[in-house]
């Protein structure tokens, strides 16, 4: 498992490339489908590092970066930030981390994200975890999340659902056509969803016959 890639992309300053063998799993699904919640469980049980594209973008706003205002406006409108910004943040996070296996949550969000990440990093996901959840349930969860997110209001939630249907589902279909999607019924309670997730991450040789 794993892809040997130049995750550092240090050509610009002339220093040596970092060739790091990494395993990447994309974690996709609609807003509020439970991606972050399940990533926390996977980290604890299977030792992956969780990189949430949304969290990295929110941290970039807080850091006072020159892109901060642009990112904040895009998030408020539920729009997808240009790939170069998000990929730079993901690359840096992968490079700076000692781990070699990563859950990339909420990315790629559209075709531009997908194609740019692949060409810039050379990384192909091992597989894609797809949390499939009804819009009604996702809306209920987002409206009661209470984490102070500026985009958890009904107006922005509707915009995020539209972007998900129009731009993100086609990416999931792309990976499905390559046989890479592991679809999970995410409408179930957290513990039940994690049972399904665990079965995907557990090698068949480790599974005990019932
Ligand atoms: N299976 C579940 N059943 C009920 N509630 C859940 C379930 N999974 C997550 N939640 C709750 O729903 C809310 C959204 O979950 P989470 O933040 O994991 O979603 P997400 O997919 O990361 O959303 P976003 O794309 O907006 O970041 C949280 O309050 C979480 O506790
Ligand atoms: N690849 C991405 C991921 C996220 N965004 C922006 O962040 C918002 C919140 O993302 P969550 O995954 O935390 O829900 C999202 O609505 C986008 O505005 C992005 O641009 N590109
Ligand atoms: Mg999340």
PDB file of C-alpha atoms and ligand atoms in Angstrom:
ATOM      1  CA  UNK A   1       0.000   0.000   0.000  1.00  0.00           C
ATOM      2  CA  UNK A   2       1.080   3.592  -0.461  1.00  0.00           C
ATOM      3  CA  UNK A   3       2.395   5.939  -3.115  1.00  0.00           C
ATOM      4  CA  UNK A   4       5.918   7.362  -3.293  1.00  0.00           C
ATOM      5  CA  UNK A   5       5.514  11.031  -4.036  1.00  0.00           C
ATOM      6  CA  UNK A   6       7.226  14.361  -3.781  1.00  0.00           C
ATOM      7  CA  UNK A   7       4.971  15.810  -1.151  1.00  0.00           C
ATOM      8  CA  UNK A   8       7.334  18.653  -0.388  1.00  0.00           C
ATOM      9  CA  UNK A   9       7.407  20.199  -3.885  1.00  0.00           C
ATOM     10  CA  UNK A  10      10.486  22.202  -2.914  1.00  0.00           C
ATOM     11  CA  UNK A  11      11.689  22.923  -6.459  1.00  0.00           C
ATOM     12  CA  UNK A  12      11.011  26.634  -5.987  1.00  0.00           C
ATOM     13  CA  UNK A  13      13.642  27.119  -3.292  1.00  0.00           C
ATOM     14  CA  UNK A  14      16.068  24.576  -4.720  1.00  0.00           C
ATOM     15  CA  UNK A  15      16.261  22.364  -1.654  1.00  0.00           C
ATOM     16  CA  UNK A  16      16.019  18.575  -1.765  1.00  0.00           C
ATOM     17  CA  UNK A  17      12.758  16.881  -2.497  1.00  0.00           C
ATOM     18  CA  UNK A  18      11.090  14.918   0.271  1.00  0.00           C
ATOM     19  CA  UNK A  19      10.116  11.540  -1.059  1.00  0.00           C
ATOM     20  CA  UNK A  20       7.615  10.216   1.386  1.00  0.00           C
ATOM     21  CA  UNK A  21       5.626   7.045   0.957  1.00  0.00           C
ATOM     22  CA  UNK A  22       2.096   7.870   2.010  1.00  0.00           C
ATOM     23  CA  UNK A  23      -1.240   6.123   2.156  1.00  0.00           C
ATOM     24  CA  UNK A  24      -4.179   8.440   1.634  1.00  0.00           C
ATOM     25  CA  UNK A  25      -7.865   7.738   2.112  1.00  0.00           C
ATOM     26  CA  UNK A  26     -10.342  10.370   0.989  1.00  0.00           C
ATOM     27  CA  UNK A  27     -13.334  10.741   3.323  1.00  0.00           C
ATOM     28  CA  UNK A  28     -16.318  12.146   1.453  1.00  0.00           C
ATOM     29  CA  UNK A  29     -20.027  12.681   2.007  1.00  0.00           C
ATOM     30  CA  UNK A  30     -22.452  15.548   2.344  1.00  0.00           C
ATOM     31  CA  UNK A  31     -22.248  18.337   4.918  1.00  0.00           C
ATOM     32  CA  UNK A  32     -23.123  16.822   8.300  1.00  0.00           C
ATOM     33  CA  UNK A  33     -22.918  13.212   7.121  1.00  0.00           C
ATOM     34  CA  UNK A  34     -20.492  12.474   9.987  1.00  0.00           C
ATOM     35  CA  UNK A  35     -17.079  12.555   8.271  1.00  0.00           C
ATOM     36  CA  UNK A  36     -15.277  14.316  11.110  1.00  0.00           C
ATOM     37  CA  UNK A  37     -16.958  12.193  13.781  1.00  0.00           C
ATOM     38  CA  UNK A  38     -15.924   8.923  12.165  1.00  0.00           C
ATOM     39  CA  UNK A  39     -12.412  10.198  11.345  1.00  0.00           C
ATOM     40  CA  UNK A  40     -11.889  10.764  15.083  1.00  0.00           C
ATOM     41  CA  UNK A  41     -12.826   7.115  15.693  1.00  0.00           C
ATOM     42  CA  UNK A  42     -10.571   5.849  12.893  1.00  0.00           C
ATOM     43  CA  UNK A  43      -7.627   7.860  14.223  1.00  0.00           C
ATOM     44  CA  UNK A  44      -8.074   6.333  17.670  1.00  0.00           C
ATOM     45  CA  UNK A  45      -8.484   2.752  16.459  1.00  0.00           C
ATOM     46  CA  UNK A  46      -6.236   2.595  13.383  1.00  0.00           C
ATOM     47  CA  UNK A  47      -3.562   5.263  13.891  1.00  0.00           C
ATOM     48  CA  UNK A  48      -4.251   7.463  10.877  1.00  0.00           C
ATOM     49  CA  UNK A  49      -3.727  11.214  10.917  1.00  0.00           C
ATOM     50  CA  UNK A  50      -6.904  13.181  10.238  1.00  0.00           C
ATOM     51  CA  UNK A  51      -6.624  16.143   7.873  1.00  0.00           C
ATOM     52  CA  UNK A  52      -9.893  18.007   7.420  1.00  0.00           C
ATOM     53  CA  UNK A  53      -9.711  20.430   4.477  1.00  0.00           C
ATOM     54  CA  UNK A  54     -12.402  22.580   6.110  1.00  0.00           C
ATOM     55  CA  UNK A  55     -10.482  22.695   9.427  1.00  0.00           C
ATOM     56  CA  UNK A  56      -7.269  23.659   7.603  1.00  0.00           C
ATOM     57  CA  UNK A  57      -9.087  26.466   5.795  1.00  0.00           C
ATOM     58  CA  UNK A  58     -10.643  27.711   9.051  1.00  0.00           C
ATOM     59  CA  UNK A  59      -7.200  27.670  10.706  1.00  0.00           C
ATOM     60  CA  UNK A  60      -5.837  29.672   7.777  1.00  0.00           C
ATOM     61  CA  UNK A  61      -8.493  32.353   8.388  1.00  0.00           C
ATOM     62  CA  UNK A  62      -7.565  32.486  12.095  1.00  0.00           C
ATOM     63  CA  UNK A  63      -3.840  32.730  11.308  1.00  0.00           C
ATOM     64  CA  UNK A  64      -4.387  36.124   9.651  1.00  0.00           C
ATOM     65  CA  UNK A  65      -3.189  34.845   6.269  1.00  0.00           C
ATOM     66  CA  UNK A  66      -3.502  37.102   3.208  1.00  0.00           C
ATOM     67  CA  UNK A  67      -6.062  34.609   1.862  1.00  0.00           C
ATOM     68  CA  UNK A  68      -8.097  34.739   5.076  1.00  0.00           C
ATOM     69  CA  UNK A  69     -10.827  37.133   3.932  1.00  0.00           C
ATOM     70  CA  UNK A  70     -11.292  35.346   0.618  1.00  0.00           C
ATOM     71  CA  UNK A  71     -11.565  31.952   2.373  1.00  0.00           C
ATOM     72  CA  UNK A  72     -14.001  33.327   4.946  1.00  0.00           C
ATOM     73  CA  UNK A  73     -16.264  34.734   2.233  1.00  0.00           C
ATOM     74  CA  UNK A  74     -16.202  31.466   0.279  1.00  0.00           C
ATOM     75  CA  UNK A  75     -17.079  29.425   3.386  1.00  0.00           C
ATOM     76  CA  UNK A  76     -19.949  31.787   4.275  1.00  0.00           C
ATOM     77  CA  UNK A  77     -21.341  31.255   0.784  1.00  0.00           C
ATOM     78  CA  UNK A  78     -20.700  27.504   0.854  1.00  0.00           C
ATOM     79  CA  UNK A  79     -18.410  27.856  -2.165  1.00  0.00           C
ATOM     80  CA  UNK A  80     -15.292  25.838  -2.913  1.00  0.00           C
ATOM     81  CA  UNK A  81     -12.001  27.632  -2.331  1.00  0.00           C
ATOM     82  CA  UNK A  82      -9.544  27.506  -5.286  1.00  0.00           C
ATOM     83  CA  UNK A  83      -7.615  24.242  -5.288  1.00  0.00           C
ATOM     84  CA  UNK A  84      -4.151  25.785  -5.102  1.00  0.00           C
ATOM     85  CA  UNK A  85      -4.936  27.236  -1.666  1.00  0.00           C
ATOM     86  CA  UNK A  86      -6.356  24.022  -0.191  1.00  0.00           C
ATOM     87  CA  UNK A  87      -3.742  21.750  -1.768  1.00  0.00           C
ATOM     88  CA  UNK A  88      -0.915  23.877  -0.372  1.00  0.00           C
ATOM     89  CA  UNK A  89      -2.391  23.491   3.126  1.00  0.00           C
ATOM     90  CA  UNK A  90      -2.853  19.730   2.711  1.00  0.00           C
ATOM     91  CA  UNK A  91       0.656  19.253   1.291  1.00  0.00           C
ATOM     92  CA  UNK A  92       2.204  21.184   4.129  1.00  0.00           C
ATOM     93  CA  UNK A  93       0.255  19.183   6.703  1.00  0.00           C
ATOM     94  CA  UNK A  94       1.302  15.863   5.150  1.00  0.00           C
ATOM     95  CA  UNK A  95       4.918  16.946   4.885  1.00  0.00           C
ATOM     96  CA  UNK A  96       5.169  18.237   8.438  1.00  0.00           C
ATOM     97  CA  UNK A  97       3.598  15.129   9.941  1.00  0.00           C
ATOM     98  CA  UNK A  98       5.664  12.106  10.930  1.00  0.00           C
ATOM     99  CA  UNK A  99       2.849   9.708  10.096  1.00  0.00           C
ATOM    100  CA  UNK A 100       2.597   8.025   6.697  1.00  0.00           C
ATOM    101  CA  UNK A 101      -1.141   7.351   6.593  1.00  0.00           C
ATOM    102  CA  UNK A 102      -3.728  10.064   6.270  1.00  0.00           C
ATOM    103  CA  UNK A 103      -7.483  10.496   6.212  1.00  0.00           C
ATOM    104  CA  UNK A 104      -8.212  13.487   3.998  1.00  0.00           C
ATOM    105  CA  UNK A 105     -11.681  14.650   5.018  1.00  0.00           C
ATOM    106  CA  UNK A 106     -13.822  16.875   2.777  1.00  0.00           C
ATOM    107  CA  UNK A 107     -11.432  16.815  -0.155  1.00  0.00           C
ATOM    108  CA  UNK A 108     -11.607  16.568  -3.164  1.00  0.00           C
ATOM    109  CA  UNK A 109     -14.808  18.565  -3.274  1.00  0.00           C
ATOM    110  CA  UNK A 110     -15.009  19.090  -7.030  1.00  0.00           C
ATOM    111  CA  UNK A 111     -13.312  17.970 -10.239  1.00  0.00           C
ATOM    112  CA  UNK A 112     -10.795  20.821 -10.039  1.00  0.00           C
ATOM    113  CA  UNK A 113      -9.750  19.712  -6.516  1.00  0.00           C
ATOM    114  CA  UNK A 114      -9.401  16.121  -7.670  1.00  0.00           C
ATOM    115  CA  UNK A 115      -7.383  16.701 -10.829  1.00  0.00           C
ATOM    116  CA  UNK A 116      -5.110  19.365  -9.307  1.00  0.00           C
ATOM    117  CA  UNK A 117      -4.303  17.272  -6.220  1.00  0.00           C
ATOM    118  CA  UNK A 118      -3.418  14.275  -8.353  1.00  0.00           C
ATOM    119  CA  UNK A 119      -1.192  16.234 -10.727  1.00  0.00           C
ATOM    120  CA  UNK A 120       0.529  18.334  -8.035  1.00  0.00           C
ATOM    121  CA  UNK A 121       1.142  15.595  -5.468  1.00  0.00           C
ATOM    122  CA  UNK A 122       1.020  12.425  -7.585  1.00  0.00           C
ATOM    123  CA  UNK A 123      -1.049  10.880  -4.795  1.00  0.00           C
ATOM    124  CA  UNK A 124      -3.905   8.539  -5.644  1.00  0.00           C
ATOM    125  CA  UNK A 125      -6.198   7.516  -2.804  1.00  0.00           C
ATOM    126  CA  UNK A 126      -6.073   3.933  -1.609  1.00  0.00           C
ATOM    127  CA  UNK A 127      -9.859   4.114  -1.478  1.00  0.00           C
ATOM    128  CA  UNK A 128     -12.675   6.576  -0.809  1.00  0.00           C
ATOM    129  CA  UNK A 129     -14.934   6.311   2.229  1.00  0.00           C
ATOM    130  CA  UNK A 130     -18.323   7.675   1.254  1.00  0.00           C
ATOM    131  CA  UNK A 131     -20.754   8.528   4.028  1.00  0.00           C
ATOM    132  CA  UNK A 132     -24.173   8.382   2.427  1.00  0.00           C
ATOM    133  CA  UNK A 133     -26.841  10.230   4.404  1.00  0.00           C
ATOM    134  CA  UNK A 134     -30.234  11.756   3.646  1.00  0.00           C
ATOM    135  CA  UNK A 135     -30.411  15.526   3.301  1.00  0.00           C
ATOM    136  CA  UNK A 136     -33.125  15.681   5.951  1.00  0.00           C
ATOM    137  CA  UNK A 137     -30.844  13.975   8.513  1.00  0.00           C
ATOM    138  CA  UNK A 138     -27.787  16.046   7.537  1.00  0.00           C
ATOM    139  CA  UNK A 139     -29.782  19.258   7.946  1.00  0.00           C
ATOM    140  CA  UNK A 140     -30.983  18.153  11.381  1.00  0.00           C
ATOM    141  CA  UNK A 141     -27.421  17.389  12.487  1.00  0.00           C
ATOM    142  CA  UNK A 142     -25.930  20.631  11.186  1.00  0.00           C
ATOM    143  CA  UNK A 143     -28.603  22.770  12.829  1.00  0.00           C
ATOM    144  CA  UNK A 144     -27.900  21.156  16.199  1.00  0.00           C
ATOM    145  CA  UNK A 145     -24.079  20.903  15.898  1.00  0.00           C
ATOM    146  CA  UNK A 146     -23.455  23.993  18.066  1.00  0.00           C
ATOM    147  CA  UNK A 147     -19.774  24.403  17.272  1.00  0.00           C
ATOM    148  CA  UNK A 148     -20.124  28.067  16.342  1.00  0.00           C
ATOM    149  CA  UNK A 149     -19.478  27.471  12.647  1.00  0.00           C
ATOM    150  CA  UNK A 150     -20.497  30.457  10.522  1.00  0.00           C
ATOM    151  CA  UNK A 151     -21.793  28.128   7.796  1.00  0.00           C
ATOM    152  CA  UNK A 152     -24.150  26.140  10.053  1.00  0.00           C
ATOM    153  CA  UNK A 153     -27.175  28.319   9.314  1.00  0.00           C
ATOM    154  CA  UNK A 154     -30.072  27.257   7.114  1.00  0.00           C
ATOM    155  CA  UNK A 155     -29.225  29.701   4.297  1.00  0.00           C
ATOM    156  CA  UNK A 156     -25.619  28.506   3.934  1.00  0.00           C
ATOM    157  CA  UNK A 157     -26.565  24.876   4.567  1.00  0.00           C
ATOM    158  CA  UNK A 158     -28.881  24.958   1.509  1.00  0.00           C
ATOM    159  CA  UNK A 159     -26.035  26.383  -0.600  1.00  0.00           C
ATOM    160  CA  UNK A 160     -23.647  23.686   0.670  1.00  0.00           C
ATOM    161  CA  UNK A 161     -26.169  20.981  -0.254  1.00  0.00           C
ATOM    162  CA  UNK A 162     -26.423  22.403  -3.789  1.00  0.00           C
ATOM    163  CA  UNK A 163     -22.629  22.490  -4.185  1.00  0.00           C
ATOM    164  CA  UNK A 164     -22.455  18.929  -2.866  1.00  0.00           C
ATOM    165  CA  UNK A 165     -25.028  17.660  -5.396  1.00  0.00           C
ATOM    166  CA  UNK A 166     -23.606  19.560  -8.346  1.00  0.00           C
ATOM    167  CA  UNK A 167     -19.850  19.408  -7.756  1.00  0.00           C
ATOM    168  CA  UNK A 168     -18.952  16.810  -5.113  1.00  0.00           C
ATOM    169  CA  UNK A 169     -21.165  13.854  -6.056  1.00  0.00           C
ATOM    170  CA  UNK A 170     -19.578  13.696  -9.544  1.00  0.00           C
ATOM    171  CA  UNK A 171     -16.171  13.195  -7.865  1.00  0.00           C
ATOM    172  CA  UNK A 172     -17.590  10.287  -5.865  1.00  0.00           C
ATOM    173  CA  UNK A 173     -19.045   8.869  -9.105  1.00  0.00           C
ATOM    174  CA  UNK A 174     -15.617   9.207 -10.738  1.00  0.00           C
ATOM    175  CA  UNK A 175     -13.973   7.121  -8.013  1.00  0.00           C
ATOM    176  CA  UNK A 176     -16.893   4.697  -8.030  1.00  0.00           C
ATOM    177  CA  UNK A 177     -16.248   4.048 -11.723  1.00  0.00           C
ATOM    178  CA  UNK A 178     -12.685   3.098 -10.718  1.00  0.00           C
ATOM    179  CA  UNK A 179     -13.954   0.681  -8.060  1.00  0.00           C
ATOM    180  CA  UNK A 180     -12.519   2.772  -5.228  1.00  0.00           C
ATOM    181  CA  UNK A 181     -15.632   3.783  -3.290  1.00  0.00           C
ATOM    182  CA  UNK A 182     -16.593   2.141   0.008  1.00  0.00           C
ATOM    183  CA  UNK A 183     -20.150   3.365   0.594  1.00  0.00           C
ATOM    184  CA  UNK A 184     -21.478   3.478   4.130  1.00  0.00           C
ATOM    185  CA  UNK A 185     -25.024   4.046   5.339  1.00  0.00           C
ATOM    186  CA  UNK A 186     -24.366   7.112   7.500  1.00  0.00           C
ATOM    187  CA  UNK A 187     -27.950   7.697   8.625  1.00  0.00           C
ATOM    188  CA  UNK A 188     -27.480   5.088  11.365  1.00  0.00           C
ATOM    189  CA  UNK A 189     -26.307   5.947  14.912  1.00  0.00           C
ATOM    190  CA  UNK A 190     -22.601   6.809  15.346  1.00  0.00           C
ATOM    191  CA  UNK A 191     -21.640   3.437  16.880  1.00  0.00           C
ATOM    192  CA  UNK A 192     -23.347   1.442  14.116  1.00  0.00           C
ATOM    193  CA  UNK A 193     -21.687   3.509  11.411  1.00  0.00           C
ATOM    194  CA  UNK A 194     -18.333   2.861  13.055  1.00  0.00           C
ATOM    195  CA  UNK A 195     -18.951  -0.902  13.043  1.00  0.00           C
ATOM    196  CA  UNK A 196     -19.203  -0.718   9.229  1.00  0.00           C
ATOM    197  CA  UNK A 197     -16.145   1.518   9.052  1.00  0.00           C
ATOM    198  CA  UNK A 198     -14.122  -0.888  11.206  1.00  0.00           C
ATOM    199  CA  UNK A 199     -14.928  -3.785   8.871  1.00  0.00           C
ATOM    200  CA  UNK A 200     -13.510  -1.785   5.966  1.00  0.00           C
ATOM    201  CA  UNK A 201     -10.263  -1.000   7.786  1.00  0.00           C
ATOM    202  CA  UNK A 202      -9.746  -4.457   9.268  1.00  0.00           C
ATOM    203  CA  UNK A 203      -7.694  -6.771   7.009  1.00  0.00           C
ATOM    204  CA  UNK A 204      -9.700  -9.919   6.154  1.00  0.00           C
ATOM    205  CA  UNK A 205      -6.969 -12.095   7.740  1.00  0.00           C
ATOM    206  CA  UNK A 206      -7.709 -10.375  11.112  1.00  0.00           C
ATOM    207  CA  UNK A 207     -11.469 -10.900  10.930  1.00  0.00           C
ATOM    208  CA  UNK A 208     -12.786 -13.549  13.285  1.00  0.00           C
ATOM    209  CA  UNK A 209     -15.418 -15.887  11.878  1.00  0.00           C
ATOM    210  CA  UNK A 210     -18.802 -15.392  13.527  1.00  0.00           C
TER     211      UNK A 210
HETATM  212  N1  LIG B   1     -24.307   8.862  12.903  1.00  0.00           N
HETATM  213  C1  LIG B   1     -24.671   9.990  13.520  1.00  0.00           C
HETATM  214  N2  LIG B   1     -25.873  10.090  14.109  1.00  0.00           N
HETATM  215  C2  LIG B   1     -26.259  11.217  14.737  1.00  0.00           C
HETATM  216  N3  LIG B   1     -25.486  12.332  14.825  1.00  0.00           N
HETATM  217  C3  LIG B   1     -24.272  12.296  14.242  1.00  0.00           C
HETATM  218  C4  LIG B   1     -23.800  11.135  13.559  1.00  0.00           C
HETATM  219  N4  LIG B   1     -22.562  11.387  13.089  1.00  0.00           N
HETATM  220  C5  LIG B   1     -22.280  12.647  13.452  1.00  0.00           C
HETATM  221  N5  LIG B   1     -23.291  13.197  14.144  1.00  0.00           N
HETATM  222  C6  LIG B   1     -23.371  14.567  14.664  1.00  0.00           C
HETATM  223  O1  LIG B   1     -23.719  15.377  13.543  1.00  0.00           O
HETATM  224  C7  LIG B   1     -22.969  16.588  13.546  1.00  0.00           C
HETATM  225  C8  LIG B   1     -22.134  16.658  12.258  1.00  0.00           C
HETATM  226  O2  LIG B   1     -21.149  15.638  12.306  1.00  0.00           O
HETATM  227  P1  LIG B   1     -19.702  15.889  11.681  1.00  0.00           P
HETATM  228  O3  LIG B   1     -19.176  17.211  12.148  1.00  0.00           O
HETATM  229  O4  LIG B   1     -18.902  14.680  11.947  1.00  0.00           O
HETATM  230  O5  LIG B   1     -20.091  15.967  10.134  1.00  0.00           O
HETATM  231  P2  LIG B   1     -19.198  16.318   8.878  1.00  0.00           P
HETATM  232  O6  LIG B   1     -19.540  15.382   7.805  1.00  0.00           O
HETATM  233  O7  LIG B   1     -17.762  16.445   9.248  1.00  0.00           O
HETATM  234  O8  LIG B   1     -19.790  17.750   8.512  1.00  0.00           O
HETATM  235  P3  LIG B   1     -19.093  18.978   7.709  1.00  0.00           P
HETATM  236  O9  LIG B   1     -18.974  18.545   6.293  1.00  0.00           O
HETATM  237  O10 LIG B   1     -20.083  20.095   7.883  1.00  0.00           O
HETATM  238  O11 LIG B   1     -17.778  19.251   8.356  1.00  0.00           O
HETATM  239  C9  LIG B   1     -22.143  16.566  14.820  1.00  0.00           C
HETATM  240  O12 LIG B   1     -22.832  17.294  15.816  1.00  0.00           O
HETATM  241  C10 LIG B   1     -22.052  15.094  15.187  1.00  0.00           C
HETATM  242  O13 LIG B   1     -21.945  14.875  16.583  1.00  0.00           O
HETATM  243  N1  LIG B   2     -11.970  20.924  -0.300  1.00  0.00           N
HETATM  244  C1  LIG B   2     -12.637  21.901   0.368  1.00  0.00           C
HETATM  245  C2  LIG B   2     -13.184  21.689   1.634  1.00  0.00           C
HETATM  246  C3  LIG B   2     -13.882  22.701   2.244  1.00  0.00           C
HETATM  247  N2  LIG B   2     -14.012  23.891   1.628  1.00  0.00           N
HETATM  248  C4  LIG B   2     -14.759  24.998   2.254  1.00  0.00           C
HETATM  249  O1  LIG B   2     -14.893  24.817   3.652  1.00  0.00           O
HETATM  250  C5  LIG B   2     -16.278  24.680   3.983  1.00  0.00           C
HETATM  251  C6  LIG B   2     -16.450  23.781   5.155  1.00  0.00           C
HETATM  252  O2  LIG B   2     -15.946  22.492   4.845  1.00  0.00           O
HETATM  253  P1  LIG B   2     -16.257  21.226   5.816  1.00  0.00           P
HETATM  254  O3  LIG B   2     -15.668  20.033   5.147  1.00  0.00           O
HETATM  255  O4  LIG B   2     -15.621  21.532   7.122  1.00  0.00           O
HETATM  256  O5  LIG B   2     -17.745  21.164   5.903  1.00  0.00           O
HETATM  257  C7  LIG B   2     -16.957  24.238   2.688  1.00  0.00           C
HETATM  258  O6  LIG B   2     -18.339  24.498   2.635  1.00  0.00           O
HETATM  259  C8  LIG B   2     -16.173  25.078   1.688  1.00  0.00           C
HETATM  260  O7  LIG B   2     -16.614  26.419   1.701  1.00  0.00           O
HETATM  261  C9  LIG B   2     -13.452  24.088   0.393  1.00  0.00           C
HETATM  262  O8  LIG B   2     -13.571  25.185  -0.180  1.00  0.00           O
HETATM  263  N3  LIG B   2     -12.762  23.103  -0.229  1.00  0.00           N
HETATM  264 MG1  LIG B   3     -16.368  18.031   9.143  1.00  0.00          MG
END
